[in-house]
Short mmCIF file of C-alpha atoms in Angstrom, two decimals:
data_model
loop_
_atom_site.label_atom_id
_atom_site.label_comp_id
_atom_site.label_asym_id
_atom_site.label_seq_id
_atom_site.Cartn_x
_atom_site.Cartn_y
_atom_site.Cartn_z
CA UNK A 916 -5.79 24.08 6.59
CA UNK A 917 -6.76 22.39 3.29
CA UNK A 918 -9.74 19.97 3.60
CA UNK A 919 -11.62 18.53 0.61
CA UNK A 920 -15.30 19.60 0.92
CA UNK A 921 -16.47 16.27 -0.37
CA UNK A 922 -14.64 14.19 2.28
CA UNK A 923 -15.51 12.46 5.44
CA UNK A 924 -12.80 14.12 7.52
CA UNK A 925 -11.09 11.70 9.89
CA UNK A 926 -7.77 13.33 10.62
CA UNK A 927 -5.16 10.95 12.12
CA UNK A 928 -3.40 11.94 15.38
CA UNK A 929 -0.66 14.50 14.59
CA UNK A 930 1.63 12.45 16.86
CA UNK A 931 1.68 9.85 14.16
CA UNK A 932 2.84 12.33 11.42
CA UNK A 933 6.22 13.95 10.75
CA UNK A 934 4.60 17.39 11.27
CA UNK A 935 6.43 18.68 8.22
CA UNK A 936 4.63 21.05 5.85
CA UNK A 937 4.69 20.41 2.15
CA UNK A 938 7.66 21.94 0.42
CA UNK A 939 5.98 22.25 -2.94
CA UNK A 940 3.07 20.63 -4.78
CA UNK A 941 4.25 18.60 -7.73
CA UNK A 942 1.94 15.62 -8.11
CA UNK A 943 -1.07 13.55 -7.04
CA UNK A 944 -0.12 9.91 -6.55
CA UNK A 945 -2.70 7.17 -6.89
CA UNK A 946 -2.43 3.92 -4.82
CA UNK A 947 -4.31 0.80 -4.02
CA UNK A 948 -4.44 -0.56 -0.52
CA UNK A 949 -4.49 -4.37 -1.14
CA UNK A 950 -7.44 -4.78 1.21
CA UNK A 951 -10.89 -3.59 2.00
CA UNK A 952 -12.37 -1.19 4.43
CA UNK A 953 -11.34 2.25 5.76
CA UNK A 954 -7.66 2.79 6.39
CA UNK A 955 -8.21 5.25 9.27
CA UNK A 956 -7.70 2.58 11.98
CA UNK A 957 -4.53 1.29 10.26
CA UNK A 958 -3.02 4.79 9.69
CA UNK A 959 -3.97 6.19 13.12
CA UNK A 960 -1.03 4.36 14.74
CA UNK A 961 2.64 4.97 15.29
CA UNK A 962 5.08 3.83 12.61
CA UNK A 963 2.60 3.56 9.77
CA UNK A 964 2.96 5.29 6.38
CA UNK A 965 -0.13 7.35 5.89
CA UNK A 966 -1.93 8.84 2.83
CA UNK A 967 -3.89 12.07 2.60
CA UNK A 968 -7.05 10.47 1.20
CA UNK A 969 -8.77 7.12 0.76
CA UNK A 970 -11.55 6.26 -1.69
CA UNK A 971 -13.94 3.34 -1.11
CA UNK A 972 -15.39 0.94 -3.70
CA UNK A 973 -18.61 2.96 -3.38
CA UNK A 974 -16.91 6.37 -3.94
CA UNK A 975 -16.75 7.56 -0.35
CA UNK A 976 -13.79 9.83 0.20
CA UNK A 977 -12.04 9.95 3.64
CA UNK A 978 -9.36 12.59 4.43
CA UNK A 979 -6.69 11.52 6.97
CA UNK A 980 -4.07 14.32 6.60
CA UNK A 981 -4.50 18.01 5.92
CA UNK A 982 -2.95 18.64 2.48
CA UNK A 983 -0.96 21.50 3.99
CA UNK A 984 1.05 18.70 5.69
CA UNK A 985 3.12 15.83 4.40
CA UNK A 986 1.70 12.28 4.47
CA UNK A 987 4.14 9.39 4.27
CA UNK A 988 3.01 7.08 1.46
CA UNK A 989 5.54 8.11 -1.17
CA UNK A 990 8.98 7.90 0.52
CA UNK A 991 11.37 10.22 -1.33
CA UNK A 992 8.36 12.13 -2.78
CA UNK A 993 6.54 12.88 0.49
CA UNK A 994 7.43 16.57 0.54
CA UNK A 995 5.84 17.28 -2.84
CA UNK A 996 3.05 14.65 -3.26
CA UNK A 997 -0.58 14.49 -2.30
CA UNK A 998 -1.41 10.84 -1.95
CA UNK A 999 -4.73 8.93 -2.56
CA UNK A 1000 -5.21 5.35 -1.42
CA UNK A 1001 -8.12 3.39 -2.89
CA UNK A 1002 -9.93 0.33 -1.73
CA UNK A 1003 -9.17 -2.83 -3.66
CA UNK A 1004 -6.18 -4.92 -4.65
CA UNK A 1005 -7.60 -8.22 -3.42
CA UNK A 1006 -8.13 -11.53 -5.18
CA UNK A 1007 -6.34 -13.26 -7.98
CA UNK A 1008 -7.24 -10.54 -10.54
CA UNK A 1009 -5.98 -7.63 -8.40
CA UNK A 1010 -3.42 -6.51 -10.98
CA UNK A 1011 -5.86 -6.37 -13.83
CA UNK A 1012 -8.98 -5.04 -12.06
CA UNK A 1013 -9.93 -1.39 -12.59
CA UNK A 1014 -11.41 1.09 -10.17
CA UNK A 1015 -15.22 0.90 -9.92
CA UNK A 1016 -17.36 3.56 -11.66
CA UNK A 1017 -18.06 5.11 -8.27
CA UNK A 1018 -14.34 5.25 -7.49
CA UNK A 1019 -13.64 6.78 -10.88
CA UNK A 1020 -16.29 9.54 -10.28
CA UNK A 1021 -14.86 10.24 -6.86
CA UNK A 1022 -11.26 10.33 -8.12
CA UNK A 1023 -12.25 12.78 -10.87
CA UNK A 1024 -13.73 15.24 -8.33
CA UNK A 1025 -10.93 14.78 -5.79
CA UNK A 1026 -8.07 15.14 -8.34
CA UNK A 1027 -9.75 18.24 -9.82
CA UNK A 1028 -9.97 19.85 -6.36
CA UNK A 1029 -6.30 18.99 -5.41
CA UNK A 1030 -4.89 20.22 -8.69
CA UNK A 1031 -6.98 23.41 -8.45
CA UNK A 1032 -6.21 24.26 -4.81
CA UNK A 1033 -2.48 23.42 -5.02
CA UNK A 1034 -1.82 24.48 -8.59
CA UNK A 1035 -0.62 21.05 -9.75
CA UNK A 1036 -0.52 20.86 -13.53
CA UNK A 1037 -3.34 18.80 -15.10
CA UNK A 1038 -1.14 16.48 -17.15
CA UNK A 1039 0.20 12.97 -16.79
CA UNK A 1040 3.50 12.54 -15.00
CA UNK A 1041 6.02 10.60 -17.03
CA UNK A 1042 8.40 9.49 -14.35
CA UNK A 1043 9.60 10.20 -10.70
CA UNK A 1044 12.66 12.30 -11.66
CA UNK A 1045 13.40 14.67 -8.76
CA UNK A 1046 12.86 18.35 -9.55
CA UNK A 1047 11.81 17.69 -13.10
CA UNK A 1048 8.68 18.98 -14.81
CA UNK A 1049 8.27 15.44 -16.16
CA UNK A 1050 7.41 14.12 -12.71
CA UNK A 1051 4.69 16.69 -12.04
CA UNK A 1052 0.99 16.18 -12.61
CA UNK A 1053 -1.32 13.14 -12.12
CA UNK A 1054 1.02 10.35 -11.07
CA UNK A 1055 0.83 6.84 -9.62
CA UNK A 1056 2.92 4.81 -7.14
CA UNK A 1057 4.57 2.51 -9.69
CA UNK A 1058 6.39 5.46 -11.27
CA UNK A 1059 8.68 5.32 -8.20
CA UNK A 1060 8.87 1.52 -7.82
CA UNK A 1061 11.45 -0.91 -9.37
CA UNK A 1062 10.27 -4.20 -10.86
CA UNK A 1063 10.03 -6.40 -13.97
CA UNK A 1064 7.42 -4.22 -15.49
CA UNK A 1065 6.71 -3.60 -19.22
CA UNK A 1066 9.03 -1.36 -21.19
CA UNK A 1067 7.98 1.98 -22.51
CA UNK A 1068 5.83 3.07 -24.22
CA UNK A 1069 3.56 0.78 -22.22
CA UNK A 1070 1.99 2.96 -19.43
CA UNK A 1071 2.57 0.18 -16.90
CA UNK A 1072 6.35 0.79 -17.01
CA UNK A 1073 7.99 1.35 -13.66
CA UNK A 1074 10.85 3.45 -12.23
CA UNK A 1075 13.67 1.50 -13.91
CA UNK A 1076 11.99 1.37 -17.27
CA UNK A 1077 11.55 5.18 -17.09
CA UNK A 1078 15.27 5.99 -16.34
CA UNK A 1079 15.30 5.96 -12.59
CA UNK A 1080 14.12 8.79 -10.35
CA UNK A 1081 12.87 9.05 -6.73
CA UNK A 1082 11.71 5.98 -4.90
CA UNK A 1083 8.02 6.06 -3.87
CA UNK A 1084 8.61 2.74 -2.13
CA UNK A 1085 11.69 0.75 -1.17
CA UNK A 1086 9.93 -2.60 -1.92
CA UNK A 1087 10.84 -3.94 -5.33
CA UNK A 1088 8.07 -5.49 -7.41
CA UNK A 1089 5.03 -3.74 -5.90
CA UNK A 1090 2.53 -3.43 -8.69
CA UNK A 1091 0.51 -0.61 -7.07
CA UNK A 1092 -2.00 0.50 -8.13
CA UNK A 1093 -2.16 -2.45 -10.61
CA UNK A 1094 -2.16 -2.65 -14.39
CA UNK A 1095 -5.90 -2.30 -14.88
CA UNK A 1096 -6.06 0.85 -12.78
CA UNK A 1097 -3.05 2.39 -14.35
CA UNK A 1098 -4.70 1.94 -17.73
CA UNK A 1099 -7.60 4.04 -16.41
CA UNK A 1100 -5.55 7.06 -15.31
CA UNK A 1101 -5.50 8.90 -18.68
CA UNK A 1102 -9.36 8.66 -18.64
CA UNK A 1103 -9.43 10.21 -15.17
CA UNK A 1104 -7.22 13.10 -16.35
CA UNK A 1105 -9.39 13.56 -19.44
CA UNK A 1106 -12.49 13.93 -17.28
CA UNK A 1107 -10.65 16.27 -14.92
CA UNK A 1108 -9.90 18.43 -17.93
CA UNK A 1109 -13.52 18.47 -19.03
CA UNK A 1110 -13.56 15.54 -21.46
CA UNK A 1111 -15.83 12.53 -21.62
CA UNK A 1112 -13.15 10.10 -20.61
CA UNK A 1113 -11.15 7.97 -22.96
CA UNK A 1114 -11.79 4.24 -23.15
CA UNK A 1115 -8.85 2.41 -21.44
CA UNK A 1116 -6.94 0.26 -23.89
CA UNK A 1117 -6.93 -3.60 -23.58
CA UNK A 1118 -3.42 -4.27 -22.41
CA UNK A 1119 -1.64 -7.64 -22.72
CA UNK A 1120 -0.67 -9.55 -19.46
CA UNK A 1121 2.26 -8.11 -17.56
CA UNK A 1122 5.41 -10.09 -16.85
CA UNK A 1123 5.93 -11.13 -13.28
CA UNK A 1124 6.76 -8.00 -11.33
CA UNK A 1125 9.32 -9.52 -8.98
CA UNK A 1126 9.03 -9.15 -5.26
CA UNK A 1127 8.15 -12.12 -3.08
CA UNK A 1128 7.85 -15.57 -4.49
CA UNK A 1129 4.28 -16.90 -3.85
CA UNK A 1130 5.67 -20.02 -2.18
CA UNK A 1131 3.46 -19.94 0.87
CA UNK A 1132 6.42 -20.12 3.23
CA UNK A 1133 6.84 -17.49 5.97
CA UNK A 1134 10.62 -17.06 5.74
CA UNK A 1135 13.02 -14.09 6.05
CA UNK A 1136 12.06 -12.34 2.81
CA UNK A 1137 8.37 -12.32 3.69
CA UNK A 1138 9.22 -11.15 7.21
CA UNK A 1139 11.35 -8.28 5.92
CA UNK A 1140 8.57 -7.19 3.66
CA UNK A 1141 6.10 -7.22 6.58
CA UNK A 1142 8.58 -5.37 8.77
CA UNK A 1143 8.93 -2.61 6.11
CA UNK A 1144 5.15 -2.32 5.83
CA UNK A 1145 4.58 -2.21 9.64
CA UNK A 1146 7.48 0.21 10.30
CA UNK A 1147 9.28 -2.17 12.72
CA UNK A 1148 13.05 -2.91 12.61
CA UNK A 1149 13.94 -4.85 9.48
CA UNK A 1150 16.04 -7.94 10.03
CA UNK A 1151 14.03 -10.82 8.55
CA UNK A 1152 13.62 -12.51 11.97
CA UNK A 1153 10.49 -13.08 14.05
CA UNK A 1154 12.11 -12.87 17.45
CA UNK A 1155 11.35 -14.59 20.78
CA UNK A 1156 8.71 -17.04 19.64
CA UNK A 1157 7.24 -19.88 21.63
CA UNK A 1158 7.28 -23.13 19.66
CA UNK A 1159 3.94 -24.86 19.23
CA UNK A 1160 4.61 -27.97 17.04
CA UNK A 1161 1.99 -28.51 14.48
CA UNK A 1162 0.67 -24.96 14.87
CA UNK A 1163 3.52 -22.57 14.17
CA UNK A 1164 6.50 -24.85 14.21
CA UNK A 1165 7.92 -25.46 11.63
CA UNK A 1166 5.59 -23.24 9.51
CA UNK A 1167 6.98 -20.00 10.92
CA UNK A 1168 10.37 -20.45 9.19
CA UNK A 1169 11.73 -17.04 10.18
CA UNK A 1170 11.11 -17.60 13.86
CA UNK A 1171 13.72 -17.32 16.59
CA UNK A 1172 12.58 -19.93 19.05
CA UNK A 1173 13.15 -19.45 22.80
CA UNK A 1174 11.26 -19.83 26.09
CA UNK A 1175 11.23 -16.10 27.11
CA UNK A 1176 7.86 -15.41 25.59
CA UNK A 1177 9.04 -11.80 25.06
CA UNK A 1178 7.45 -11.83 21.62
CA UNK A 1179 8.19 -10.01 18.39
CA UNK A 1180 7.74 -6.35 17.69
CA UNK A 1181 6.45 -7.23 14.20
CA UNK A 1182 3.87 -9.71 15.50
CA UNK A 1183 2.76 -7.29 18.17
CA UNK A 1184 2.15 -4.55 15.42
CA UNK A 1185 0.23 -7.14 13.33
CA UNK A 1186 -1.80 -8.08 16.35
CA UNK A 1187 -2.74 -4.44 16.89
CA UNK A 1188 -4.10 -4.23 13.37
CA UNK A 1189 -5.92 -7.50 13.77
CA UNK A 1190 -7.55 -6.22 16.95
CA UNK A 1191 -6.42 -9.08 19.18
CA UNK A 1192 -4.24 -9.25 22.30
CA UNK A 1193 -0.81 -7.98 21.46
CA UNK A 1194 1.61 -10.36 23.16
CA UNK A 1195 3.93 -10.56 20.22
CA UNK A 1196 3.60 -14.38 19.92
CA UNK A 1197 2.43 -15.89 16.64
CA UNK A 1198 0.23 -18.69 18.06
CA UNK A 1199 -3.10 -20.17 17.18
CA UNK A 1200 -5.16 -17.05 17.92
CA UNK A 1201 -2.96 -14.86 15.80
CA UNK A 1202 -2.85 -17.39 12.93
CA UNK A 1203 -6.66 -17.74 13.04
CA UNK A 1204 -7.13 -13.97 12.91
CA UNK A 1205 -4.63 -13.69 10.02
CA UNK A 1206 -6.48 -16.49 8.09
CA UNK A 1207 -9.71 -14.63 8.47
CA UNK A 1208 -8.21 -11.39 7.36
CA UNK A 1209 -6.61 -13.14 4.36
CA UNK A 1210 -9.87 -14.85 3.46
CA UNK A 1211 -8.29 -18.33 3.50
CA UNK A 1212 -9.42 -21.50 5.29
CA UNK A 1213 -9.38 -21.05 9.12
CA UNK A 1214 -7.72 -23.73 11.21
CA UNK A 1215 -5.23 -21.82 13.35
CA UNK A 1216 -2.24 -23.62 11.78
CA UNK A 1217 0.54 -22.41 9.43
CA UNK A 1218 0.49 -25.36 7.02
CA UNK A 1219 3.70 -26.77 5.64
CA UNK A 1220 5.28 -26.92 3.14
CA UNK A 1221 2.73 -24.44 1.70
CA UNK A 1222 0.31 -22.13 3.57
CA UNK A 1223 -2.55 -20.53 1.64
CA UNK A 1224 -2.65 -17.85 4.26
CA UNK A 1225 1.04 -16.95 3.73
CA UNK A 1226 0.65 -17.16 -0.01
CA UNK A 1227 -2.16 -14.64 0.11
CA UNK A 1228 -0.10 -12.45 2.51
CA UNK A 1229 2.75 -12.53 0.00
CA UNK A 1230 0.51 -11.68 -2.90
CA UNK A 1231 -0.83 -8.64 -0.94
CA UNK A 1232 2.64 -7.56 -0.04
CA UNK A 1233 3.63 -7.61 -3.69
CA UNK A 1234 0.45 -5.89 -4.94
CA UNK A 1235 -0.15 -2.93 -2.63
CA UNK A 1236 0.50 -0.80 0.46
CA UNK A 1237 -1.29 -2.43 3.33
CA UNK A 1238 -1.78 -5.93 4.63
#
């Protein structure tokens, strides 16, 4: 068992993991969660992609998965990647914000321990090319994500700009962990290697990364992205919904309306995360809980033609790993 001495250890139920041991240790991948608060409750659930660690704004480290075992935050790279989620990724400046000083201190200590214990080279990864030395070292999620990112030599280049490689996510356009944080990664490595930490460069704005349009409309594309995130079947349809005119109808554009009240697997999974009754129906209570979680005005209604709640949900889906 490999447990970080500086962590609050909160191992998720093994039933929610693949149970596979790491095949090899090639990289440490840095992520941002697109939200706030511990991810233990989110990960400790069936069908959720987990990370080994999480670091709070204040520098608290939580360990969810023994690093002898695979976590599931990096898709094709899971068998060779130690993953670190970080608190953040919220608000309109999510893609330019950096990690807090306390997070940076915690990441330096954690990355130093992981690379030492698992003999991962203390260098920057250049890409996500499978089996290549160039993909080993301190890495970040975007190296395995497609999107309209800057071209090399900009450090914010993504998978396509770096010549392909493994996918760390199947969702195109995810900016994780964000341009401001990516700019800090060389400084983290410098400190891990005993340096004082380089000053991150001032980078120009990134082009739109792609992904979901921020149109505030809960349609099939937004539904598919949510289904991928929640680990439910992906078809772009919110099945078996009960129409409540002026509340969810017509605002829930991806809904399949009927009178069975069977509910949707996706909505049920979202209700579990929200901590409300899980009936699978996206009615006033669910909309109210989502609005509170998204930090938008609370009225229990999916506004049309544009919902601030849905827009924020789309932005989070484009930016990070968790709703």
